[in-house]
Tab-separated table of C-alpha atoms in Angstrom:
chain	number	residue	atom	x	y	z
A	89	MET	CA	-87.170	-11.844	-22.873
A	90	LEU	CA	-84.134	-10.084	-21.591
A	91	PRO	CA	-84.338	-8.536	-18.008
A	92	ALA	CA	-85.255	-4.970	-18.025
A	93	SER	CA	-84.666	-2.032	-15.636
A	94	ILE	CA	-87.184	-0.234	-13.466
A	95	GLN	CA	-86.172	3.308	-12.414
A	96	ILE	CA	-88.461	5.552	-10.159
A	97	THR	CA	-87.270	8.659	-8.454
A	98	GLY	CA	-88.783	10.439	-5.624
A	99	GLU	CA	-92.382	9.188	-5.956
A	100	LEU	CA	-94.996	7.857	-3.608
A	101	LEU	CA	-95.417	4.233	-4.639
A	102	SER	CA	-98.853	2.757	-4.611
A	103	ALA	CA	-99.707	-0.780	-3.491
A	104	ALA	CA	-100.418	-1.622	-7.194
A	105	GLU	CA	-97.064	-0.232	-8.410
A	106	VAL	CA	-95.268	-2.238	-5.701
A	107	GLN	CA	-97.174	-5.306	-6.691
A	108	ASP	CA	-95.874	-4.865	-10.319
A	109	ILE	CA	-92.371	-4.430	-9.227
A	110	CYS	CA	-92.518	-7.598	-7.141
A	111	GLU	CA	-94.050	-9.670	-9.810
A	112	SER	CA	-91.313	-8.600	-12.330
A	113	LEU	CA	-88.634	-9.533	-9.710
A	114	LYS	CA	-90.175	-12.959	-9.122
A	115	GLU	CA	-90.310	-13.659	-12.798
A	116	ASP	CA	-86.592	-12.570	-13.213
A	117	GLY	CA	-87.628	-9.857	-15.447
A	118	VAL	CA	-85.523	-7.107	-13.668
A	119	ARG	CA	-81.827	-6.586	-13.831
A	120	LEU	CA	-81.777	-3.073	-12.385
A	121	LEU	CA	-84.219	-1.881	-9.789
A	122	SER	CA	-83.916	1.886	-8.677
A	123	VAL	CA	-86.461	3.472	-6.294
A	124	ARG	CA	-84.229	6.283	-5.065
A	125	GLY	CA	-85.941	8.773	-2.907
A	126	CYS	CA	-89.230	6.971	-3.153
A	127	GLN	CA	-91.846	6.602	-0.420
A	128	LEU	CA	-93.483	3.390	0.270
A	129	SER	CA	-95.048	1.593	3.358
A	130	ASP	CA	-93.186	-0.536	5.664
A	131	ARG	CA	-95.311	-3.464	4.481
A	132	ASP	CA	-94.655	-2.631	0.910
A	133	PHE	CA	-90.917	-2.241	1.560
A	134	GLU	CA	-91.021	-5.852	3.116
A	135	ARG	CA	-92.827	-7.169	-0.044
A	136	VAL	CA	-90.089	-5.754	-2.229
A	137	CYS	CA	-87.298	-7.332	-0.132
A	138	ARG	CA	-88.961	-10.708	-0.291
A	139	SER	CA	-89.213	-10.499	-4.115
A	140	VAL	CA	-85.477	-9.448	-4.164
A	141	ALA	CA	-84.635	-12.572	-2.319
A	142	GLU	CA	-86.328	-14.669	-4.942
A	143	SER	CA	-84.916	-12.792	-8.008
A	144	ARG	CA	-82.130	-14.528	-9.935
A	145	SER	CA	-81.711	-11.728	-12.430
A	146	LEU	CA	-81.236	-8.586	-10.272
A	147	ALA	CA	-77.829	-7.209	-10.523
A	148	GLN	CA	-78.241	-3.659	-9.223
A	149	LEU	CA	-80.447	-2.360	-6.471
A	150	ASN	CA	-80.678	1.384	-5.802
A	151	LEU	CA	-82.298	2.315	-2.518
A	152	ASN	CA	-80.620	5.819	-2.309
A	153	LEU	CA	-82.028	8.808	-0.386
A	154	GLY	CA	-83.615	7.381	2.652
A	155	VAL	CA	-85.587	4.404	1.411
A	156	VAL	CA	-84.006	2.196	4.073
A	157	SER	CA	-85.152	4.551	6.816
A	158	SER	CA	-85.400	2.294	9.951
A	159	ILE	CA	-83.669	-0.610	11.533
A	160	SER	CA	-86.656	-2.820	10.813
A	161	ARG	CA	-86.130	-2.013	6.999
A	162	THR	CA	-82.596	-2.733	7.416
A	163	ARG	CA	-83.434	-6.196	8.828
A	164	HIS	CA	-85.852	-6.892	5.897
A	165	LEU	CA	-83.009	-5.993	3.435
A	166	ALA	CA	-80.574	-8.274	5.298
A	167	ASP	CA	-82.994	-11.170	5.108
A	168	ALA	CA	-83.423	-10.652	1.349
A	169	LEU	CA	-79.580	-10.663	0.717
A	170	LYS	CA	-79.332	-13.960	2.642
A	171	THR	CA	-81.104	-15.671	-0.148
A	172	ASN	CA	-80.356	-13.504	-3.096
A	173	ARG	CA	-77.175	-14.625	-5.100
A	174	SER	CA	-77.364	-12.400	-8.221
A	175	LEU	CA	-76.855	-8.771	-6.814
A	176	GLN	CA	-73.680	-7.158	-7.833
A	177	THR	CA	-74.306	-3.523	-6.914
A	178	LEU	CA	-76.091	-2.093	-3.866
A	179	PHE	CA	-76.710	1.693	-3.456
A	180	LEU	CA	-77.733	2.815	0.105
A	181	HIS	CA	-76.485	6.346	-0.306
A	182	GLY	CA	-78.359	8.801	2.112
A	183	SER	CA	-79.887	6.017	4.295
A	184	PRO	CA	-79.664	6.653	8.070
A	185	LEU	CA	-78.126	3.281	8.796
A	186	LEU	CA	-75.753	4.263	11.626
A	187	ASP	CA	-73.362	1.735	12.920
A	188	ALA	CA	-76.191	-0.540	14.222
A	189	GLY	CA	-77.585	-0.744	10.667
A	190	LEU	CA	-74.316	-1.880	9.264
A	191	VAL	CA	-73.933	-4.388	12.078
A	192	THR	CA	-77.259	-5.893	10.948
A	193	LEU	CA	-76.219	-5.947	7.192
A	194	ASN	CA	-72.531	-6.976	7.699
A	195	PRO	CA	-73.129	-10.787	7.960
A	196	VAL	CA	-74.809	-10.842	4.523
A	197	LEU	CA	-72.694	-8.167	2.831
A	198	SER	CA	-69.449	-9.730	3.846
A	199	THR	CA	-70.455	-13.104	2.475
A	200	HIS	CA	-72.495	-12.311	-0.574
A	201	PRO	CA	-70.936	-14.158	-3.428
A	202	SER	CA	-71.568	-11.668	-6.164
A	203	LEU	CA	-71.574	-8.175	-4.539
A	204	VAL	CA	-68.711	-6.062	-5.886
A	205	CYS	CA	-70.020	-2.557	-5.717
A	206	LEU	CA	-71.242	-0.950	-2.494
A	207	ASP	CA	-72.457	2.648	-1.795
A	208	LEU	CA	-72.608	3.647	1.851
A	209	GLY	CA	-72.264	7.463	1.359
A	210	ASP	CA	-73.984	9.708	3.734
A	211	CYS	CA	-75.153	6.806	6.089
A	212	MET	CA	-74.145	8.291	9.353
A	213	LEU	CA	-71.434	5.650	9.902
A	214	GLY	CA	-68.860	5.676	12.435
A	215	ASP	CA	-65.652	3.669	13.362
A	216	GLU	CA	-67.491	0.491	14.363
A	217	ALA	CA	-69.138	0.380	10.916
A	218	LEU	CA	-65.908	1.297	9.055
A	219	ALA	CA	-64.147	-1.706	10.771
A	220	LEU	CA	-66.918	-3.912	9.171
A	221	VAL	CA	-66.512	-2.457	5.892
A	222	CYS	CA	-62.661	-3.241	5.982
A	223	GLY	CA	-63.579	-6.775	6.387
A	224	MET	CA	-65.464	-6.751	3.183
A	225	LEU	CA	-62.617	-5.652	0.995
A	226	PRO	CA	-60.365	-8.739	0.562
A	227	PRO	CA	-61.352	-11.778	-1.532
A	228	ASP	CA	-62.316	-14.810	0.599
A	229	GLY	CA	-62.952	-18.027	-1.017
A	230	ALA	CA	-65.817	-17.835	-3.521
A	231	LYS	CA	-66.430	-14.185	-2.563
A	232	SER	CA	-64.418	-11.840	-4.898
A	233	GLY	CA	-64.286	-8.860	-2.520
A	234	LEU	CA	-65.388	-5.290	-3.180
A	235	ARG	CA	-64.247	-3.452	-6.391
A	236	GLU	CA	-66.000	-0.172	-5.823
A	237	LEU	CA	-66.814	1.461	-2.449
A	238	THR	CA	-68.248	4.750	-1.574
A	239	LEU	CA	-67.975	6.113	1.918
A	240	SER	CA	-68.699	9.821	1.073
A	241	ALA	CA	-70.086	12.221	3.692
A	242	ASN	CA	-69.654	10.116	6.779
A	243	PRO	CA	-68.176	12.778	8.994
A	244	GLY	CA	-68.536	10.563	12.138
A	245	ILE	CA	-65.587	8.407	11.126
A	246	SER	CA	-62.465	9.365	13.160
A	247	SER	CA	-58.874	9.481	12.063
A	248	LYS	CA	-58.367	6.077	13.623
A	249	GLY	CA	-61.060	4.726	11.466
A	250	TRP	CA	-59.679	6.156	8.259
A	251	ALA	CA	-56.161	4.946	9.085
A	252	ARG	CA	-57.664	1.320	9.570
A	253	LEU	CA	-59.179	1.812	5.996
A	254	SER	CA	-55.943	2.716	4.594
A	255	ILE	CA	-54.316	-0.395	5.756
A	256	ALA	CA	-57.245	-2.504	4.509
A	257	VAL	CA	-56.983	-1.004	1.051
A	258	ALA	CA	-53.343	-1.736	0.836
A	259	HIS	CA	-54.011	-5.477	1.415
A	260	SER	CA	-57.000	-5.683	-0.918
A	261	SER	CA	-56.318	-6.963	-4.422
A	262	GLN	CA	-59.646	-5.982	-5.913
A	263	LEU	CA	-60.641	-2.533	-4.847
A	264	ARG	CA	-60.582	-0.218	-7.901
A	265	VAL	CA	-62.775	2.811	-7.078
A	266	LEU	CA	-62.860	4.433	-3.671
A	267	ASN	CA	-65.038	7.534	-3.148
A	268	LEU	CA	-64.291	9.467	0.037
A	269	ASP	CA	-65.554	12.955	-0.875
A	270	TYR	CA	-67.306	15.283	1.468
A	271	ASN	CA	-65.545	13.994	4.748
A	272	PRO	CA	-63.553	16.439	6.980
A	273	LEU	CA	-60.333	14.640	6.471
A	274	GLY	CA	-57.793	17.396	6.303
A	275	ASP	CA	-54.126	16.920	5.460
A	276	GLN	CA	-53.258	14.623	8.363
A	277	ILE	CA	-55.977	12.203	7.744
A	278	ALA	CA	-55.495	12.363	3.940
A	279	ALA	CA	-51.830	11.266	4.552
A	280	MET	CA	-53.087	8.378	6.709
A	281	LEU	CA	-55.221	7.171	3.901
A	282	ALA	CA	-52.297	7.408	1.636
A	283	VAL	CA	-50.225	4.837	3.508
A	284	THR	CA	-50.543	1.820	5.483
A	285	VAL	CA	-49.412	3.305	8.728
A	286	ALA	CA	-51.017	6.206	10.633
A	287	SER	CA	-47.669	8.161	10.929
A	288	SER	CA	-47.442	8.779	7.138
A	289	ARG	CA	-47.518	12.475	6.280
A	290	THR	CA	-47.884	12.878	2.504
A	291	LEU	CA	-49.632	11.233	-0.336
A	292	GLU	CA	-46.315	10.622	-2.034
A	293	VAL	CA	-46.174	7.302	-0.213
A	294	PHE	CA	-49.504	6.421	-1.646
A	295	LEU	CA	-47.801	6.252	-4.966
A	296	ASP	CA	-45.213	3.868	-3.615
A	297	MET	CA	-47.871	1.807	-1.998
A	298	VAL	CA	-49.690	1.517	-5.429
A	299	GLU	CA	-46.477	0.395	-7.143
A	300	ASN	CA	-45.227	-2.017	-4.374
A	301	TYR	CA	-48.322	-3.568	-2.852
A	302	PRO	CA	-50.739	-6.023	-4.486
A	303	THR	CA	-53.496	-3.549	-5.003
A	304	SER	CA	-55.495	-2.601	-8.165
A	305	LEU	CA	-56.906	0.747	-6.868
A	306	ARG	CA	-57.798	2.926	-9.785
A	307	VAL	CA	-59.740	5.828	-8.340
A	308	LEU	CA	-59.530	7.783	-5.150
A	309	VAL	CA	-61.960	10.641	-4.604
A	310	LEU	CA	-61.113	13.110	-2.033
A	311	ALA	CA	-63.196	16.145	-2.912
A	312	GLU	CA	-64.484	18.599	-0.264
A	313	ASN	CA	-62.042	17.406	2.353
A	314	HIS	CA	-60.329	20.700	3.166
A	315	ILE	CA	-56.947	19.555	1.909
A	316	SER	CA	-54.549	22.432	1.524
A	317	PRO	CA	-53.616	23.841	-1.904
A	318	GLU	CA	-49.934	23.079	-1.170
A	319	LEU	CA	-50.625	19.274	-0.728
A	320	GLN	CA	-52.886	19.258	-3.832
A	321	GLN	CA	-50.033	20.798	-5.754
A	322	GLN	CA	-47.548	18.224	-4.447
A	323	ILE	CA	-49.959	15.562	-5.669
A	324	ASN	CA	-50.163	16.995	-9.002
A	325	ASP	CA	-46.390	17.310	-9.322
A	326	LEU	CA	-45.966	13.745	-8.282
A	327	LEU	CA	-48.630	12.458	-10.866
A	328	ALA	CA	-47.105	14.569	-13.548
A	329	GLU	CA	-43.754	12.725	-13.123
A	330	GLY	CA	-45.262	9.581	-14.510
A	331	GLU	CA	-47.657	10.925	-16.979
A	332	GLU	CA	-45.415	10.398	-20.139
A	333	ASP	CA	-44.745	6.727	-19.035
A	334	ASP	CA	-48.482	6.234	-18.500
A	335	ASP	CA	-49.172	7.403	-21.913
A	336	ARG	CA	-46.918	4.848	-23.332
A	337	GLU	CA	-48.018	1.941	-21.247
A	338	ALA	CA	-51.711	2.401	-20.691
A	339	PRO	CA	-54.038	-0.023	-22.397
A	340	PRO	CA	-55.642	1.238	-25.556
A	341	LEU	CA	-59.056	1.292	-24.085
A	342	LEU	CA	-57.975	3.468	-21.282
A	343	ARG	CA	-56.441	6.092	-23.385
A	344	GLY	CA	-57.180	8.604	-26.203
A	345	PRO	CA	-60.498	10.115	-27.431
A	346	ALA	CA	-62.764	7.178	-26.290
A	347	TYR	CA	-61.481	7.339	-22.761
A	348	ASN	CA	-61.855	11.267	-22.729
A	349	LYS	CA	-65.374	10.928	-24.233
A	350	ALA	CA	-66.491	8.492	-21.502
A	351	LEU	CA	-65.487	10.892	-18.876
A	352	GLN	CA	-66.805	14.028	-20.515
A	353	PRO	CA	-70.387	13.959	-19.155
A	354	ILE	CA	-68.937	13.907	-15.500
A	355	ARG	CA	-66.620	16.745	-16.343
A	356	GLU	CA	-69.354	18.841	-17.899
A	357	LYS	CA	-71.862	18.112	-15.147
A	358	TYR	CA	-69.664	18.927	-12.110
A	359	GLN	CA	-67.290	21.315	-14.024
A	360	LEU	CA	-64.298	19.097	-13.063
A	361	PRO	CA	-60.791	19.257	-14.598
A	362	VAL	CA	-59.422	16.201	-16.282
A	363	TRP	CA	-58.524	13.114	-14.152
A	364	LEU	CA	-54.919	12.820	-13.221
A	365	PRO	CA	-53.404	9.480	-14.149
A	366	CYS	CA	-50.507	7.776	-12.378
A	367	SER	CA	-49.526	4.155	-12.475
A	368	ASN	CA	-47.117	1.610	-14.099
A	369	SER	CA	-49.930	-0.793	-14.807
A	370	GLY	CA	-52.976	1.400	-15.429
A	371	PRO	CA	-54.384	4.905	-14.591
A	372	GLN	CA	-54.850	5.766	-11.001
A	373	MET	CA	-57.083	8.777	-10.377
A	374	VAL	CA	-57.020	11.135	-7.513
A	375	MET	CA	-59.815	13.718	-7.356
A	376	LEU	CA	-59.353	16.647	-4.981
A	377	THR	CA	-61.577	19.355	-6.417
A	378	SER	CA	-65.078	20.223	-5.106
A	379	GLY	CA	-68.312	19.953	-6.751
A	380	LEU	CA	-69.528	16.310	-6.535
A	381	GLY	CA	-73.164	16.376	-5.556
A	382	GLU	CA	-73.535	12.712	-5.333
A	383	SER	CA	-71.488	9.657	-5.676
A	384	LEU	CA	-69.867	8.978	-8.970
A	385	LEU	CA	-71.283	5.592	-8.737
A	386	ALA	CA	-74.803	7.104	-8.991
A	387	GLU	CA	-73.980	8.063	-12.589
A	388	THR	CA	-74.901	4.576	-13.633
A	389	GLU	CA	-78.590	5.351	-12.866
A	390	MET	CA	-78.939	8.980	-13.283
């Protein structure tokens, strides 16, 4: 029997329900486990983590909205990831990890052989945590490096921290999706993220970085960051310059009705404009408008 998915949202989980989840994990019967916003005892959370450690089928784990609510739970999760080798996607959006929590998770996150997608949005992170995240980006031996990263709504990160991230992204050959919405970046810090040095002032250099550095970044989300209309217009103008070339060069799967249809649910849900492509090798996307309630990564399980 093929692995199934278990998706529960905002419920109080009984011991019997937790037992069923654990048994399914141990039997390799679960590929996606989502308990976002659910309440369960510390003992039951530890039981789930032990079962995650044993699972060889689990590819996506969603613990969004406060499930990892204490440092003890963070330690249990870290212990589980030491043994687990199958997990590809981990959602921790809305968990009060703080820097201390990421320090606890970092040794296992940075060495996990399969993890490629990580959501740390609204986790109350600071510069210390962001420095650790930067170390997860590049490939290292058998570890492929992160391909999708969400750091939305972490206002405790300083301009120095964001500048460090910009440099790390420039040297990462794997990162494709970067969500930074709901951070108080402003124009100056947005410019830092656009280049590999803190003195950069416009996102024009970001396009130069994409073309000339070994990076495969495809999506940059900067919604709700108080970026001025003038800078937004400048970005739009720069992207429009390469739009015709992109239409000719983009792979068929990333163009036409099928591509637009895939994005339509997101546009309708958040009333967003179309994505803005810009690349010589595939579409880059820069989202500057407001309206994103939760990470785009969460669309996979909503």
